[in-house]
CSV table of C-alpha atoms in Angstrom, one decimal:
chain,number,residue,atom,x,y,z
Y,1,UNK,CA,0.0,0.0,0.0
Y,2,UNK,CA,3.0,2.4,0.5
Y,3,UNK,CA,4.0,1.9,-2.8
Y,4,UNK,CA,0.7,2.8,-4.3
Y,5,UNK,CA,0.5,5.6,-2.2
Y,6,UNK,CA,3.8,7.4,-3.3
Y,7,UNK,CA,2.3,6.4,-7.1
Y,8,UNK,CA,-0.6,8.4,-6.9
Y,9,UNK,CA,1.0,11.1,-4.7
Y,10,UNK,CA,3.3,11.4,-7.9
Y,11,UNK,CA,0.8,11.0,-10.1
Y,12,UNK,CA,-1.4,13.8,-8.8
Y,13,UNK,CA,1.5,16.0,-8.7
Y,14,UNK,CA,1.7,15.7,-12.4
Y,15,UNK,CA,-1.6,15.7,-12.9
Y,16,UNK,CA,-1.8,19.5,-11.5
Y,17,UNK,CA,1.4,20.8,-13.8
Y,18,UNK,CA,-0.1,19.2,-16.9
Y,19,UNK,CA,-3.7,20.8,-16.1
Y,20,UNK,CA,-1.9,24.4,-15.3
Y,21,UNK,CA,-3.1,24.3,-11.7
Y,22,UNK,CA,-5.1,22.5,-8.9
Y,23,UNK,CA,-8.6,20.9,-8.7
Y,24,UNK,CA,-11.4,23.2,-7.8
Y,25,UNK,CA,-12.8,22.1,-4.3
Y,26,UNK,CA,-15.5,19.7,-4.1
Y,27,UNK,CA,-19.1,20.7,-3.3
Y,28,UNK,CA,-21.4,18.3,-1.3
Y,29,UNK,CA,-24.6,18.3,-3.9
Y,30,UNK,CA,-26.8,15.4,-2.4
Y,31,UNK,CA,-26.7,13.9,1.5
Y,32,UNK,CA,-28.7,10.6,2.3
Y,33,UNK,CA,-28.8,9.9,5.9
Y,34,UNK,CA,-32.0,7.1,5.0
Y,35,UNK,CA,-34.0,8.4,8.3
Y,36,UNK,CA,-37.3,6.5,6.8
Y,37,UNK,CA,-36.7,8.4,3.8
Y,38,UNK,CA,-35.2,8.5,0.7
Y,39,UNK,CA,-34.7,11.9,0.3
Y,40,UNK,CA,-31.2,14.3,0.4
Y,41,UNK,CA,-30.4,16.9,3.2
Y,42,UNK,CA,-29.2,19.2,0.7
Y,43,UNK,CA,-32.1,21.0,-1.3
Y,44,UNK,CA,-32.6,20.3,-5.1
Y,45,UNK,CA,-30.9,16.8,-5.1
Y,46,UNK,CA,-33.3,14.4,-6.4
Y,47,UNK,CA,-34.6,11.1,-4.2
Y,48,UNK,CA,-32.7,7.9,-4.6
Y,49,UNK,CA,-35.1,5.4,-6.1
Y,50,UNK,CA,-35.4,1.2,-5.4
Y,51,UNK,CA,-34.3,-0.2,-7.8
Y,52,UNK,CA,-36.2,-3.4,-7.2
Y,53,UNK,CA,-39.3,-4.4,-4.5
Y,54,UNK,CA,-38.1,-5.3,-1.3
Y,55,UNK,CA,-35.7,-2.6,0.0
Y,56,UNK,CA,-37.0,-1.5,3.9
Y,57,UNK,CA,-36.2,0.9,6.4
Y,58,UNK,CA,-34.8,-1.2,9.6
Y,59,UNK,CA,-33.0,-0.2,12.4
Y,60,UNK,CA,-28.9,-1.5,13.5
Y,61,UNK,CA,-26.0,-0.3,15.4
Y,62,UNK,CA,-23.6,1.5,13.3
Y,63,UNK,CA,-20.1,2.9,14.3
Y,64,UNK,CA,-21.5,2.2,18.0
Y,65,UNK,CA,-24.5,4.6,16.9
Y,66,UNK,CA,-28.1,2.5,16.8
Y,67,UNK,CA,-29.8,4.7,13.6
Y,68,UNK,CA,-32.0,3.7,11.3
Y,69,UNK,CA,-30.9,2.7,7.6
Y,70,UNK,CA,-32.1,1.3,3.8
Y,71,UNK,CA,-32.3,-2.7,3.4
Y,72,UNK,CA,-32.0,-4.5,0.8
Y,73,UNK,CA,-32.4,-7.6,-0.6
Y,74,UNK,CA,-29.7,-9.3,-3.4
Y,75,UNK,CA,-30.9,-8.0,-6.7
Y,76,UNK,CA,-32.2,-4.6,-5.2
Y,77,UNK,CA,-30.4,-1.7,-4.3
Y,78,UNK,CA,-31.2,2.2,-5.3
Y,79,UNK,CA,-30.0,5.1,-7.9
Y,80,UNK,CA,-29.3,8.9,-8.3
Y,81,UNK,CA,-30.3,11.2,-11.3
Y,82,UNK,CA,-27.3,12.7,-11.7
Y,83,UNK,CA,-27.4,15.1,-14.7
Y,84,UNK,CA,-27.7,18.5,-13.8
Y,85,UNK,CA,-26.1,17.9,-10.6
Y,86,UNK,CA,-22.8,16.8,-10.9
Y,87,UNK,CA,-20.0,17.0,-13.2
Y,88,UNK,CA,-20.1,13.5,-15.1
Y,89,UNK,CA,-16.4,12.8,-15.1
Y,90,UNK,CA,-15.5,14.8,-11.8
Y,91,UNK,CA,-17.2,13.8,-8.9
Y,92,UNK,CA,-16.9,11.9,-5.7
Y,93,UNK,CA,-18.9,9.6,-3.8
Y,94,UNK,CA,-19.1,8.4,-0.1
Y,95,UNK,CA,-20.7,5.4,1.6
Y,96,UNK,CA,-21.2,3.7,4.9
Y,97,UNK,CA,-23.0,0.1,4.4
Y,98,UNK,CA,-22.3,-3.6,4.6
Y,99,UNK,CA,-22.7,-6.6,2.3
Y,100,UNK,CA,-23.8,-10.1,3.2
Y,101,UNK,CA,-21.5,-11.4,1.1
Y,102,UNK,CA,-18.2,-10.3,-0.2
Y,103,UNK,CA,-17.0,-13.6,-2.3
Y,104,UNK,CA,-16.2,-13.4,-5.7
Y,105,UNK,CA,-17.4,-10.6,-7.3
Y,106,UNK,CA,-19.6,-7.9,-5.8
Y,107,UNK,CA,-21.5,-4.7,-7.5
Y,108,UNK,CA,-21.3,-1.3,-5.5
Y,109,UNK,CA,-21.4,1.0,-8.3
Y,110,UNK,CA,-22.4,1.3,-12.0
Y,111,UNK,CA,-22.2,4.6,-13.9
Y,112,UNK,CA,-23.5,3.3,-17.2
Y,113,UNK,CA,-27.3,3.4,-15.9
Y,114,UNK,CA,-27.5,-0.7,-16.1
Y,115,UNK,CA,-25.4,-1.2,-19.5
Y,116,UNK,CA,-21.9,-2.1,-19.1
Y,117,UNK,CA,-20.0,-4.6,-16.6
Y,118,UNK,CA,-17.6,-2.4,-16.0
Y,119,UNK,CA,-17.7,-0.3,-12.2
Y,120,UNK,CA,-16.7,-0.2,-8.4
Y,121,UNK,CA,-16.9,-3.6,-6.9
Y,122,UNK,CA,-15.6,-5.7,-3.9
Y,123,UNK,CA,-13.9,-8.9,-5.4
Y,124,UNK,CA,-13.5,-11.5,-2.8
Y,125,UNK,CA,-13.3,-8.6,-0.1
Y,126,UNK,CA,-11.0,-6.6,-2.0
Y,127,UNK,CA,-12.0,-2.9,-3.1
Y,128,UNK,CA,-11.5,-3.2,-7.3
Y,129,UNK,CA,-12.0,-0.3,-10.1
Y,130,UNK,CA,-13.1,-3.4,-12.7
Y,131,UNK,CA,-12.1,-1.9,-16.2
Y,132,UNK,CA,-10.0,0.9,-15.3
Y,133,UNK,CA,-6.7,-0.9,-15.9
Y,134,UNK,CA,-5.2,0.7,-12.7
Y,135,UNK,CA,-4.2,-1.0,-9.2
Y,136,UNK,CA,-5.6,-2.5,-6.8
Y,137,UNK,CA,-4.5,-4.1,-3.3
Y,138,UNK,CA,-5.9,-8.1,-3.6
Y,139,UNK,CA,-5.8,-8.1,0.4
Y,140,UNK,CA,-9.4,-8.0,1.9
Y,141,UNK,CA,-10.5,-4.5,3.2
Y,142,UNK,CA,-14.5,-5.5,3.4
Y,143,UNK,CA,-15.6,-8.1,5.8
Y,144,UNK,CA,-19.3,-10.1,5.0
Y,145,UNK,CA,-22.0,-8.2,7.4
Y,146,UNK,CA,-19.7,-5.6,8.8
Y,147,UNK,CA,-19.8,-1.7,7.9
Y,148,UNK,CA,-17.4,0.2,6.0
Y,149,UNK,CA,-16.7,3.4,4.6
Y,150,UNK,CA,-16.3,3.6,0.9
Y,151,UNK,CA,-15.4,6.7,-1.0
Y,152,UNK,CA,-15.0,7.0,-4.8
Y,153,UNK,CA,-13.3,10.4,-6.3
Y,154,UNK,CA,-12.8,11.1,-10.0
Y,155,UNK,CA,-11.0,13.8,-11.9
Y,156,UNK,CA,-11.7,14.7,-15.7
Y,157,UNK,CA,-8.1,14.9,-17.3
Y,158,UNK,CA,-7.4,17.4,-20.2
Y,159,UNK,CA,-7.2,14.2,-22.5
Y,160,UNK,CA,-10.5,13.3,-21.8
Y,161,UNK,CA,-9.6,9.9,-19.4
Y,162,UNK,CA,-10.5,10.2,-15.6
Y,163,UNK,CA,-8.2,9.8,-12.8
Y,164,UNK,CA,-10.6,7.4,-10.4
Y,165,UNK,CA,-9.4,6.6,-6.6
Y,166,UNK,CA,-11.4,4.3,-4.3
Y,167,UNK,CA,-10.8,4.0,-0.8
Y,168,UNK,CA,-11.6,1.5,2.3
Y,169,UNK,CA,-12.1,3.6,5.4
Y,170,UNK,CA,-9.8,6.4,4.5
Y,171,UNK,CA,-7.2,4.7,2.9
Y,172,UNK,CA,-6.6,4.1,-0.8
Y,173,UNK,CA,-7.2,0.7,-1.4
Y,174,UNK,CA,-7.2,1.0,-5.5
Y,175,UNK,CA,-6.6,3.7,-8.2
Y,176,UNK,CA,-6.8,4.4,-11.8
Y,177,UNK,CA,-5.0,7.5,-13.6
Y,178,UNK,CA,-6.3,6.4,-17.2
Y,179,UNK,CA,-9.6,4.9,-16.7
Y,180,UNK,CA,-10.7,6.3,-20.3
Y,181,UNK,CA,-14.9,7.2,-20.0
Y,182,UNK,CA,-15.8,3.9,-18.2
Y,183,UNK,CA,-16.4,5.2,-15.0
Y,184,UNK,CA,-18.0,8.7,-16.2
Y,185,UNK,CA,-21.6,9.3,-15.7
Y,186,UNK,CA,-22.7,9.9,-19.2
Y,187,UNK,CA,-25.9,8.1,-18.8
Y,188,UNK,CA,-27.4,10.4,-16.0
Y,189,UNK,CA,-28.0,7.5,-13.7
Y,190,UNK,CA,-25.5,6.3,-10.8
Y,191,UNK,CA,-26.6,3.0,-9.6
Y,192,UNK,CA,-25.5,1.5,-6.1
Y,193,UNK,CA,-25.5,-2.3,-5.1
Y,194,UNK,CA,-27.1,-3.8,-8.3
Y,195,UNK,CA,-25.4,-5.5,-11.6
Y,196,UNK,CA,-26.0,-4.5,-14.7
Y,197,UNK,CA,-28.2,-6.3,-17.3
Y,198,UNK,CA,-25.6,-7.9,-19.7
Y,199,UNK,CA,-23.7,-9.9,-17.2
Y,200,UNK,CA,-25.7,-9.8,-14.0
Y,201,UNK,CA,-25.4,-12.0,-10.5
Y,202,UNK,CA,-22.8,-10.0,-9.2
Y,203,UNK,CA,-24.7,-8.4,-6.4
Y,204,UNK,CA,-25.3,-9.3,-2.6
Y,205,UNK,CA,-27.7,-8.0,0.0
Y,206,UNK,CA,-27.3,-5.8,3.1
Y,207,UNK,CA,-28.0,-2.4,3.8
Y,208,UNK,CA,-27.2,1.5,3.3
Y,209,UNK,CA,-26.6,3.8,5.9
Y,210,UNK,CA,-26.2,7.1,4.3
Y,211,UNK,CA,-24.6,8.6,1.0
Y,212,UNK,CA,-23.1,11.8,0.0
Y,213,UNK,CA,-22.3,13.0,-3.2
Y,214,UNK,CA,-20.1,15.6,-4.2
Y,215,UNK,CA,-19.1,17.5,-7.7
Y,216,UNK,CA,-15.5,17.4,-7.8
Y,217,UNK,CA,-13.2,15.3,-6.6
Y,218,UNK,CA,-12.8,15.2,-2.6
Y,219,UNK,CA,-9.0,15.0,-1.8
Y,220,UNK,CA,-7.1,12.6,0.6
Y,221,UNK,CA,-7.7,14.6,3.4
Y,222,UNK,CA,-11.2,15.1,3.1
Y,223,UNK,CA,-11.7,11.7,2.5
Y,224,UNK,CA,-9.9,11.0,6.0
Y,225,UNK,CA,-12.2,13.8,7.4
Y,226,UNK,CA,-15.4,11.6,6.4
Y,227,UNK,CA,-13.5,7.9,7.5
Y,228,UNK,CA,-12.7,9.5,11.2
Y,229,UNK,CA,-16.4,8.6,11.9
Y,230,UNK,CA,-17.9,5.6,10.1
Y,231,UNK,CA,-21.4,6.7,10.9
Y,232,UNK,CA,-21.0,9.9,9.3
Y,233,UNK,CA,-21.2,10.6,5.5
Y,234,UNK,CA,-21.6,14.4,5.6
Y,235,UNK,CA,-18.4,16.6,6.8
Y,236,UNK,CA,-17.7,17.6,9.9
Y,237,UNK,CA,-18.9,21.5,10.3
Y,238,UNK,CA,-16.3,23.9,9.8
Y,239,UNK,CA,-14.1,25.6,12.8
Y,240,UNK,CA,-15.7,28.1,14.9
Y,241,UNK,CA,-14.3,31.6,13.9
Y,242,UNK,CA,-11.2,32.6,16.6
């Protein structure tokens, strides 16, 4: 993992003096705390919709904090409209949920609104960027039936690829710097937990705590600021003034 980490700390550094400066920051568009709904904490996001009968609100202990969540069963899981509210190639997503089962191969994102394999999964517990041709560590990050903290960032490049990261808990489990267009959201619809239709299987059930979405890519640090509380997918509230 220290290898991959002084990669993309090199890579980014290029990154920045090929693009003639730095990333603007990221803005939180859409918050999804699933409080027995499915609507977003920040106005003007849309809902998340099931994507398939069966998803429930229930109630568990997450991070030591009992709160209510989003069930589902294997199959299900929910989406975001997504045009008009983020950036399709730069954007960033954060997650706190748990999977029944982690063998083999495991949908947690699709960006292609249900047409393409390619995505975020977990692969026999590991964190993989499937079709990005980047790295990813093969050692197991996500246990079956326990919570974690996922976040997803992604940069547009000047050449048209993205630059994707994906991270276990704050820490950069997998990365790609040349992941071409298969992770943009071209087709308007991000989809979380369910496979698409030309392959298909690759799915488990479990359940969603809460979901932020950003435009623009949240850096290293953010991402820490999110992972210091695995309960919490909104950041913490700025610094009182001195």
């Amino acid at each position: 993992m220290r290898e991959i980490g002084r990669l993309i700390g090199l890579l980014t550094v290029l990154a920045i003096l090929a693009g003639g400066g730095a990333a603007e920051a990221a803005t939180l568009k859409a918050a999804y705390q699933l409080q027995g709904s499915r609507s977003s904490e920040v106005a003007g996001a849309p809902d998340l919709v099931d994507l398939a009968p069966g998803n429930v609100f229930t109630t568990e202990t997450v991070g030591g904090t009992t709160r209510q969540l989003l069930a589902f069963p294997e199959g299900s899981g929910v989406s975001l409209a997504t045009a008009g509210l983020i950036d399709q190639t730069s954007f960033s997503v954060v997650m706190v949920f748990r999977l029944a089962e982690v063998s083999g191969f495991r949908r947690l994102l699709d960006f292609s609104g249900g047409s393409s394999d390619l995505g975020l999964y977990v692969q026999s517990g590991a964190v993989r960027l499937y079709g990005s041709g980047g790295a990813y560590a093969v050692d197991p990050s996500v246990a079956a039936s326990s919570y974690v903290q996922i976040a997803l960032t992604s940069e547009g490049n000047v050449d048209g690829t993205q630059s994707v990261d994906a991270y276990v808990d704050g820490d950069l489990r997998a990365f790609s710097e040349g992941a071409g267009t298969n992770f943009s959201l071209r087709s308007g619809i991000l989809r979380f937990f369910k496979d698409d239709s030309s392959f298909g299987g690759e799915e488990s059930s479990g359940a969603v705590a809460c979901v932020a979405v950003y435009d623009g890519a949240l850096t290293p640090e953010e991402v820490g600021e999110h992972a210091a509380d695995p309960a919490r997918c909104t950041p913490p509230p700025p610094p009182p003034p001195p």
